Amino acid sequence: MFNRIRKTNNEFDQGKKELAKVFFELEEFEDAPLKMALSTYESLRESTKSSEDFFYYLIEDSIFTSLYATFYEKIFQAIASHPERALDLIDSFSADVDEREQIIATQTQHHLNFVENYGMCNGCSSCEFHQDVAELISYYQRGDINFFTELFLGMQTMQFAMEYFLYDYIPSNPAYAKLCGPEFIQYWRELIYNYCKVKAREL
């Protein structure tokens, strides 16, 4: 039994190393995930008319990309469960982009209203998921732009990295499907977010 546990731990540690290698390899790309996130951040700051608008859109985009990440988690979990169908699952995920983004946009607006109203909601189709954004309320009340800058960069970087992994890495090397389980993706998310927190403080 202990040998089996040791083997499982070794496989998990090796998988984490492989995912870390993928991310830091991506960071060497010309269109690196963090670089693209920073470019999106600068474009948003330059296009808004006031600091209040900038703060609002930071929150809105952070919620949107956070919700998008949950859809990536679902497709990765499906690939982990059915690696033999990975390419078909990826094609289906790609084909559903318009419908998915409409769902996310609707949920984003509902969650944003919930945060702006300090946790009050008169009833909407996203009520059961409001607890996922409840922790944002205190940061919104304080006008904590540093927190939302970190969140924005972290979630944007995460989305770009997941996109690369899904559309480029897995199709070119199906063995990566074994790294798509929830425990691996959760580790990867934490790695990317913590990396971005450090970088955000350098702005």
PDB file of C-alpha atoms in Angstrom:
ATOM      1  CA  MET A   1       0.000   0.000   0.000  1.00  0.00           C
ATOM      2  CA  PHE A   2       2.749   2.441   0.940  1.00  0.00           C
ATOM      3  CA  ASN A   3       4.551   1.784  -2.331  1.00  0.00           C
ATOM      4  CA  ARG A   4       1.344   2.637  -4.172  1.00  0.00           C
ATOM      5  CA  ILE A   5       0.971   5.891  -2.212  1.00  0.00           C
ATOM      6  CA  ARG A   6       4.603   6.764  -2.872  1.00  0.00           C
ATOM      7  CA  LYS A   7       4.133   6.092  -6.585  1.00  0.00           C
ATOM      8  CA  THR A   8       1.030   8.308  -6.672  1.00  0.00           C
ATOM      9  CA  ASN A   9       2.859  11.144  -4.914  1.00  0.00           C
ATOM     10  CA  ASN A  10       5.800  10.821  -7.287  1.00  0.00           C
ATOM     11  CA  GLU A  11       3.465  10.969 -10.290  1.00  0.00           C
ATOM     12  CA  PHE A  12       1.779  14.074  -8.895  1.00  0.00           C
ATOM     13  CA  ASP A  13       5.121  15.773  -8.205  1.00  0.00           C
ATOM     14  CA  GLN A  14       6.339  14.923 -11.692  1.00  0.00           C
ATOM     15  CA  GLY A  15       3.115  16.234 -13.198  1.00  0.00           C
ATOM     16  CA  LYS A  16       3.487  19.511 -11.302  1.00  0.00           C
ATOM     17  CA  LYS A  17       7.026  19.881 -12.636  1.00  0.00           C
ATOM     18  CA  GLU A  18       5.801  19.298 -16.186  1.00  0.00           C
ATOM     19  CA  LEU A  19       3.054  21.923 -15.840  1.00  0.00           C
ATOM     20  CA  ALA A  20       5.469  24.438 -14.320  1.00  0.00           C
ATOM     21  CA  LYS A  21       7.816  23.791 -17.239  1.00  0.00           C
ATOM     22  CA  VAL A  22       4.970  24.409 -19.696  1.00  0.00           C
ATOM     23  CA  PHE A  23       4.074  27.745 -18.110  1.00  0.00           C
ATOM     24  CA  PHE A  24       7.608  29.087 -17.906  1.00  0.00           C
ATOM     25  CA  GLU A  25       8.192  27.896 -21.447  1.00  0.00           C
ATOM     26  CA  LEU A  26       5.139  29.901 -22.490  1.00  0.00           C
ATOM     27  CA  GLU A  27       6.610  32.925 -20.725  1.00  0.00           C
ATOM     28  CA  GLU A  28       9.517  32.772 -23.188  1.00  0.00           C
ATOM     29  CA  PHE A  29       7.147  33.203 -26.150  1.00  0.00           C
ATOM     30  CA  GLU A  30       6.885  36.530 -27.932  1.00  0.00           C
ATOM     31  CA  ASP A  31       3.175  36.441 -27.092  1.00  0.00           C
ATOM     32  CA  ALA A  32       3.712  35.224 -23.533  1.00  0.00           C
ATOM     33  CA  PRO A  33       0.603  34.956 -21.326  1.00  0.00           C
ATOM     34  CA  LEU A  34       1.697  37.615 -18.830  1.00  0.00           C
ATOM     35  CA  LYS A  35       2.915  39.896 -21.594  1.00  0.00           C
ATOM     36  CA  MET A  36      -0.493  39.706 -23.279  1.00  0.00           C
ATOM     37  CA  ALA A  37      -2.221  40.275 -19.932  1.00  0.00           C
ATOM     38  CA  LEU A  38      -0.126  43.387 -19.331  1.00  0.00           C
ATOM     39  CA  SER A  39      -0.924  44.632 -22.832  1.00  0.00           C
ATOM     40  CA  THR A  40      -4.648  44.128 -22.171  1.00  0.00           C
ATOM     41  CA  TYR A  41      -4.275  45.959 -18.858  1.00  0.00           C
ATOM     42  CA  GLU A  42      -2.558  48.941 -20.490  1.00  0.00           C
ATOM     43  CA  SER A  43      -5.144  49.080 -23.267  1.00  0.00           C
ATOM     44  CA  LEU A  44      -7.926  49.095 -20.706  1.00  0.00           C
ATOM     45  CA  ARG A  45      -6.274  51.864 -18.684  1.00  0.00           C
ATOM     46  CA  GLU A  46      -5.696  54.009 -21.770  1.00  0.00           C
ATOM     47  CA  SER A  47      -9.215  53.544 -23.123  1.00  0.00           C
ATOM     48  CA  THR A  48     -11.101  54.486 -19.951  1.00  0.00           C
ATOM     49  CA  LYS A  49     -12.029  58.098 -19.310  1.00  0.00           C
ATOM     50  CA  SER A  50     -11.578  58.152 -15.539  1.00  0.00           C
ATOM     51  CA  SER A  51     -10.045  56.215 -12.669  1.00  0.00           C
ATOM     52  CA  GLU A  52     -13.570  55.241 -11.604  1.00  0.00           C
ATOM     53  CA  ASP A  53     -14.285  53.731 -15.018  1.00  0.00           C
ATOM     54  CA  PHE A  54     -10.944  51.941 -14.972  1.00  0.00           C
ATOM     55  CA  PHE A  55     -11.701  50.457 -11.546  1.00  0.00           C
ATOM     56  CA  TYR A  56     -15.152  49.331 -12.707  1.00  0.00           C
ATOM     57  CA  TYR A  57     -13.837  47.622 -15.837  1.00  0.00           C
ATOM     58  CA  LEU A  58     -11.034  45.957 -13.893  1.00  0.00           C
ATOM     59  CA  ILE A  59     -13.653  44.329 -11.691  1.00  0.00           C
ATOM     60  CA  GLU A  60     -15.912  43.414 -14.603  1.00  0.00           C
ATOM     61  CA  ASP A  61     -13.115  41.846 -16.660  1.00  0.00           C
ATOM     62  CA  SER A  62     -11.737  40.035 -13.624  1.00  0.00           C
ATOM     63  CA  ILE A  63     -15.115  38.411 -12.987  1.00  0.00           C
ATOM     64  CA  PHE A  64     -15.486  37.536 -16.680  1.00  0.00           C
ATOM     65  CA  THR A  65     -12.091  35.814 -16.911  1.00  0.00           C
ATOM     66  CA  SER A  66     -12.628  34.077 -13.567  1.00  0.00           C
ATOM     67  CA  LEU A  67     -15.849  32.591 -14.894  1.00  0.00           C
ATOM     68  CA  TYR A  68     -14.133  31.647 -18.135  1.00  0.00           C
ATOM     69  CA  ALA A  69     -11.506  29.743 -16.157  1.00  0.00           C
ATOM     70  CA  THR A  70     -14.230  27.477 -14.750  1.00  0.00           C
ATOM     71  CA  PHE A  71     -15.188  26.481 -18.292  1.00  0.00           C
ATOM     72  CA  TYR A  72     -11.568  25.649 -19.023  1.00  0.00           C
ATOM     73  CA  GLU A  73     -11.478  23.539 -15.867  1.00  0.00           C
ATOM     74  CA  LYS A  74     -14.503  21.594 -17.122  1.00  0.00           C
ATOM     75  CA  ILE A  75     -12.985  20.862 -20.525  1.00  0.00           C
ATOM     76  CA  PHE A  76      -9.703  19.826 -18.921  1.00  0.00           C
ATOM     77  CA  GLN A  77     -11.560  17.493 -16.568  1.00  0.00           C
ATOM     78  CA  ALA A  78     -13.414  15.974 -19.532  1.00  0.00           C
ATOM     79  CA  ILE A  79     -10.098  15.424 -21.337  1.00  0.00           C
ATOM     80  CA  ALA A  80      -8.589  13.809 -18.230  1.00  0.00           C
ATOM     81  CA  SER A  81     -11.580  11.457 -18.011  1.00  0.00           C
ATOM     82  CA  HIS A  82     -11.650  10.658 -21.746  1.00  0.00           C
ATOM     83  CA  PRO A  83      -8.122  11.199 -23.153  1.00  0.00           C
ATOM     84  CA  GLU A  84      -8.970   9.135 -26.229  1.00  0.00           C
ATOM     85  CA  ARG A  85     -11.541  11.803 -27.175  1.00  0.00           C
ATOM     86  CA  ALA A  86      -9.318  14.815 -26.445  1.00  0.00           C
ATOM     87  CA  LEU A  87      -9.280  16.231 -29.972  1.00  0.00           C
ATOM     88  CA  ASP A  88     -13.045  15.889 -30.406  1.00  0.00           C
ATOM     89  CA  LEU A  89     -13.637  17.545 -27.032  1.00  0.00           C
ATOM     90  CA  ILE A  90     -11.342  20.431 -27.970  1.00  0.00           C
ATOM     91  CA  ASP A  91     -13.096  20.892 -31.317  1.00  0.00           C
ATOM     92  CA  SER A  92     -16.477  20.942 -29.580  1.00  0.00           C
ATOM     93  CA  PHE A  93     -15.235  23.448 -27.000  1.00  0.00           C
ATOM     94  CA  SER A  94     -13.952  25.702 -29.780  1.00  0.00           C
ATOM     95  CA  ALA A  95     -17.213  25.501 -31.707  1.00  0.00           C
ATOM     96  CA  ASP A  96     -19.235  26.562 -28.651  1.00  0.00           C
ATOM     97  CA  VAL A  97     -17.304  29.799 -28.071  1.00  0.00           C
ATOM     98  CA  ASP A  98     -20.124  32.239 -28.937  1.00  0.00           C
ATOM     99  CA  GLU A  99     -22.693  30.492 -26.744  1.00  0.00           C
ATOM    100  CA  ARG A 100     -20.189  30.149 -23.908  1.00  0.00           C
ATOM    101  CA  GLU A 101     -19.205  33.814 -23.975  1.00  0.00           C
ATOM    102  CA  GLN A 102     -22.849  34.878 -23.951  1.00  0.00           C
ATOM    103  CA  ILE A 103     -23.469  32.769 -20.852  1.00  0.00           C
ATOM    104  CA  ILE A 104     -20.373  34.210 -19.170  1.00  0.00           C
ATOM    105  CA  ALA A 105     -21.303  37.789 -20.085  1.00  0.00           C
ATOM    106  CA  THR A 106     -24.750  37.353 -18.507  1.00  0.00           C
ATOM    107  CA  GLN A 107     -23.334  35.801 -15.339  1.00  0.00           C
ATOM    108  CA  THR A 108     -20.679  38.530 -15.153  1.00  0.00           C
ATOM    109  CA  GLN A 109     -23.302  41.273 -15.165  1.00  0.00           C
ATOM    110  CA  HIS A 110     -25.317  39.516 -12.463  1.00  0.00           C
ATOM    111  CA  HIS A 111     -22.245  39.059 -10.257  1.00  0.00           C
ATOM    112  CA  LEU A 112     -21.123  42.631 -10.845  1.00  0.00           C
ATOM    113  CA  ASN A 113     -24.536  43.923  -9.756  1.00  0.00           C
ATOM    114  CA  PHE A 114     -24.275  41.739  -6.647  1.00  0.00           C
ATOM    115  CA  VAL A 115     -20.851  43.183  -5.743  1.00  0.00           C
ATOM    116  CA  GLU A 116     -21.915  46.791  -6.466  1.00  0.00           C
ATOM    117  CA  ASN A 117     -24.984  46.338  -4.256  1.00  0.00           C
ATOM    118  CA  TYR A 118     -22.824  45.047  -1.392  1.00  0.00           C
ATOM    119  CA  GLY A 119     -24.229  41.530  -1.534  1.00  0.00           C
ATOM    120  CA  MET A 120     -27.856  42.373  -2.183  1.00  0.00           C
ATOM    121  CA  CYS A 121     -29.733  40.691  -5.020  1.00  0.00           C
ATOM    122  CA  ASN A 122     -33.444  40.804  -5.784  1.00  0.00           C
ATOM    123  CA  GLY A 123     -33.228  37.549  -7.671  1.00  0.00           C
ATOM    124  CA  CYS A 124     -31.431  36.555 -10.867  1.00  0.00           C
ATOM    125  CA  SER A 125     -30.425  33.406 -12.723  1.00  0.00           C
ATOM    126  CA  SER A 126     -26.955  33.499 -11.145  1.00  0.00           C
ATOM    127  CA  CYS A 127     -28.021  33.733  -7.487  1.00  0.00           C
ATOM    128  CA  GLU A 128     -26.787  30.277  -6.535  1.00  0.00           C
ATOM    129  CA  PHE A 129     -23.260  31.224  -7.609  1.00  0.00           C
ATOM    130  CA  HIS A 130     -23.017  34.667  -5.969  1.00  0.00           C
ATOM    131  CA  GLN A 131     -21.052  33.186  -3.091  1.00  0.00           C
ATOM    132  CA  ASP A 132     -18.187  32.688  -5.557  1.00  0.00           C
ATOM    133  CA  VAL A 133     -17.706  36.472  -5.779  1.00  0.00           C
ATOM    134  CA  ALA A 134     -18.831  37.490  -2.288  1.00  0.00           C
ATOM    135  CA  GLU A 135     -15.228  37.937  -1.143  1.00  0.00           C
ATOM    136  CA  LEU A 136     -14.808  40.725  -3.712  1.00  0.00           C
ATOM    137  CA  ILE A 137     -17.283  42.967  -1.901  1.00  0.00           C
ATOM    138  CA  SER A 138     -14.899  44.140   0.813  1.00  0.00           C
ATOM    139  CA  TYR A 139     -12.212  44.984  -1.757  1.00  0.00           C
ATOM    140  CA  TYR A 140     -14.799  46.866  -3.813  1.00  0.00           C
ATOM    141  CA  GLN A 141     -15.953  48.821  -0.742  1.00  0.00           C
ATOM    142  CA  ARG A 142     -12.365  49.866  -0.010  1.00  0.00           C
ATOM    143  CA  GLY A 143     -11.680  50.773  -3.628  1.00  0.00           C
ATOM    144  CA  ASP A 144      -8.678  48.449  -3.509  1.00  0.00           C
ATOM    145  CA  ILE A 145      -7.319  48.878  -7.019  1.00  0.00           C
ATOM    146  CA  ASN A 146      -4.133  46.971  -6.173  1.00  0.00           C
ATOM    147  CA  PHE A 147      -6.129  43.857  -5.355  1.00  0.00           C
ATOM    148  CA  PHE A 148      -8.138  44.074  -8.571  1.00  0.00           C
ATOM    149  CA  THR A 149      -4.991  44.741 -10.599  1.00  0.00           C
ATOM    150  CA  GLU A 150      -3.491  41.521  -9.221  1.00  0.00           C
ATOM    151  CA  LEU A 151      -6.741  39.664  -9.865  1.00  0.00           C
ATOM    152  CA  PHE A 152      -7.047  41.037 -13.402  1.00  0.00           C
ATOM    153  CA  LEU A 153      -3.465  40.153 -14.369  1.00  0.00           C
ATOM    154  CA  GLY A 154      -3.658  36.760 -12.685  1.00  0.00           C
ATOM    155  CA  MET A 155      -6.887  35.725 -14.373  1.00  0.00           C
ATOM    156  CA  GLN A 156      -5.918  37.130 -17.774  1.00  0.00           C
ATOM    157  CA  THR A 157      -2.559  35.340 -17.666  1.00  0.00           C
ATOM    158  CA  MET A 158      -4.279  32.161 -16.564  1.00  0.00           C
ATOM    159  CA  GLN A 159      -6.740  32.316 -19.441  1.00  0.00           C
ATOM    160  CA  PHE A 160      -4.024  32.894 -22.048  1.00  0.00           C
ATOM    161  CA  ALA A 161      -1.950  30.029 -20.594  1.00  0.00           C
ATOM    162  CA  MET A 162      -4.933  27.666 -20.538  1.00  0.00           C
ATOM    163  CA  GLU A 163      -5.733  28.596 -24.114  1.00  0.00           C
ATOM    164  CA  TYR A 164      -2.199  27.729 -25.239  1.00  0.00           C
ATOM    165  CA  PHE A 165      -2.270  24.464 -23.305  1.00  0.00           C
ATOM    166  CA  LEU A 166      -5.659  23.422 -24.685  1.00  0.00           C
ATOM    167  CA  TYR A 167      -5.238  24.365 -28.331  1.00  0.00           C
ATOM    168  CA  ASP A 168      -1.485  23.960 -28.895  1.00  0.00           C
ATOM    169  CA  TYR A 169       0.064  21.626 -26.356  1.00  0.00           C
ATOM    170  CA  ILE A 170      -2.523  18.862 -25.966  1.00  0.00           C
ATOM    171  CA  PRO A 171      -3.202  18.358 -29.713  1.00  0.00           C
ATOM    172  CA  SER A 172       0.531  18.182 -30.443  1.00  0.00           C
ATOM    173  CA  ASN A 173       1.224  15.826 -27.522  1.00  0.00           C
ATOM    174  CA  PRO A 174      -1.795  13.817 -26.281  1.00  0.00           C
ATOM    175  CA  ALA A 175       0.270  12.635 -23.281  1.00  0.00           C
ATOM    176  CA  TYR A 176      -0.492  16.011 -21.697  1.00  0.00           C
ATOM    177  CA  ALA A 177      -4.046  14.758 -21.135  1.00  0.00           C
ATOM    178  CA  LYS A 178      -2.790  13.047 -17.995  1.00  0.00           C
ATOM    179  CA  LEU A 179      -2.061  16.509 -16.557  1.00  0.00           C
ATOM    180  CA  CYS A 180      -5.634  17.747 -16.978  1.00  0.00           C
ATOM    181  CA  GLY A 181      -7.088  16.361 -13.763  1.00  0.00           C
ATOM    182  CA  PRO A 182      -8.532  18.794 -11.180  1.00  0.00           C
ATOM    183  CA  GLU A 183      -5.582  18.493  -8.804  1.00  0.00           C
ATOM    184  CA  PHE A 184      -3.104  19.359 -11.548  1.00  0.00           C
ATOM    185  CA  ILE A 185      -5.113  22.278 -12.931  1.00  0.00           C
ATOM    186  CA  GLN A 186      -5.651  23.661  -9.428  1.00  0.00           C
ATOM    187  CA  TYR A 187      -1.894  23.536  -8.843  1.00  0.00           C
ATOM    188  CA  TRP A 188      -1.278  25.237 -12.197  1.00  0.00           C
ATOM    189  CA  ARG A 189      -3.779  27.986 -11.440  1.00  0.00           C
ATOM    190  CA  GLU A 190      -2.110  28.691  -8.102  1.00  0.00           C
ATOM    191  CA  LEU A 191       1.350  28.710  -9.678  1.00  0.00           C
ATOM    192  CA  ILE A 192       0.292  31.209 -12.348  1.00  0.00           C
ATOM    193  CA  TYR A 193      -1.647  33.426  -9.967  1.00  0.00           C
ATOM    194  CA  ASN A 194       1.175  33.634  -7.436  1.00  0.00           C
ATOM    195  CA  TYR A 195       3.634  34.434 -10.215  1.00  0.00           C
ATOM    196  CA  CYS A 196       1.389  37.250 -11.432  1.00  0.00           C
ATOM    197  CA  LYS A 197       0.928  38.663  -7.923  1.00  0.00           C
ATOM    198  CA  VAL A 198       4.672  39.190  -7.709  1.00  0.00           C
ATOM    199  CA  LYS A 199       4.811  40.769 -11.158  1.00  0.00           C
ATOM    200  CA  ALA A 200       1.808  43.014 -10.438  1.00  0.00           C
ATOM    201  CA  ARG A 201       3.633  44.532  -7.462  1.00  0.00           C
ATOM    202  CA  GLU A 202       6.409  45.602  -9.811  1.00  0.00           C
ATOM    203  CA  LEU A 203       4.047  47.842 -11.807  1.00  0.00           C
TER     204      LEU A 203
END
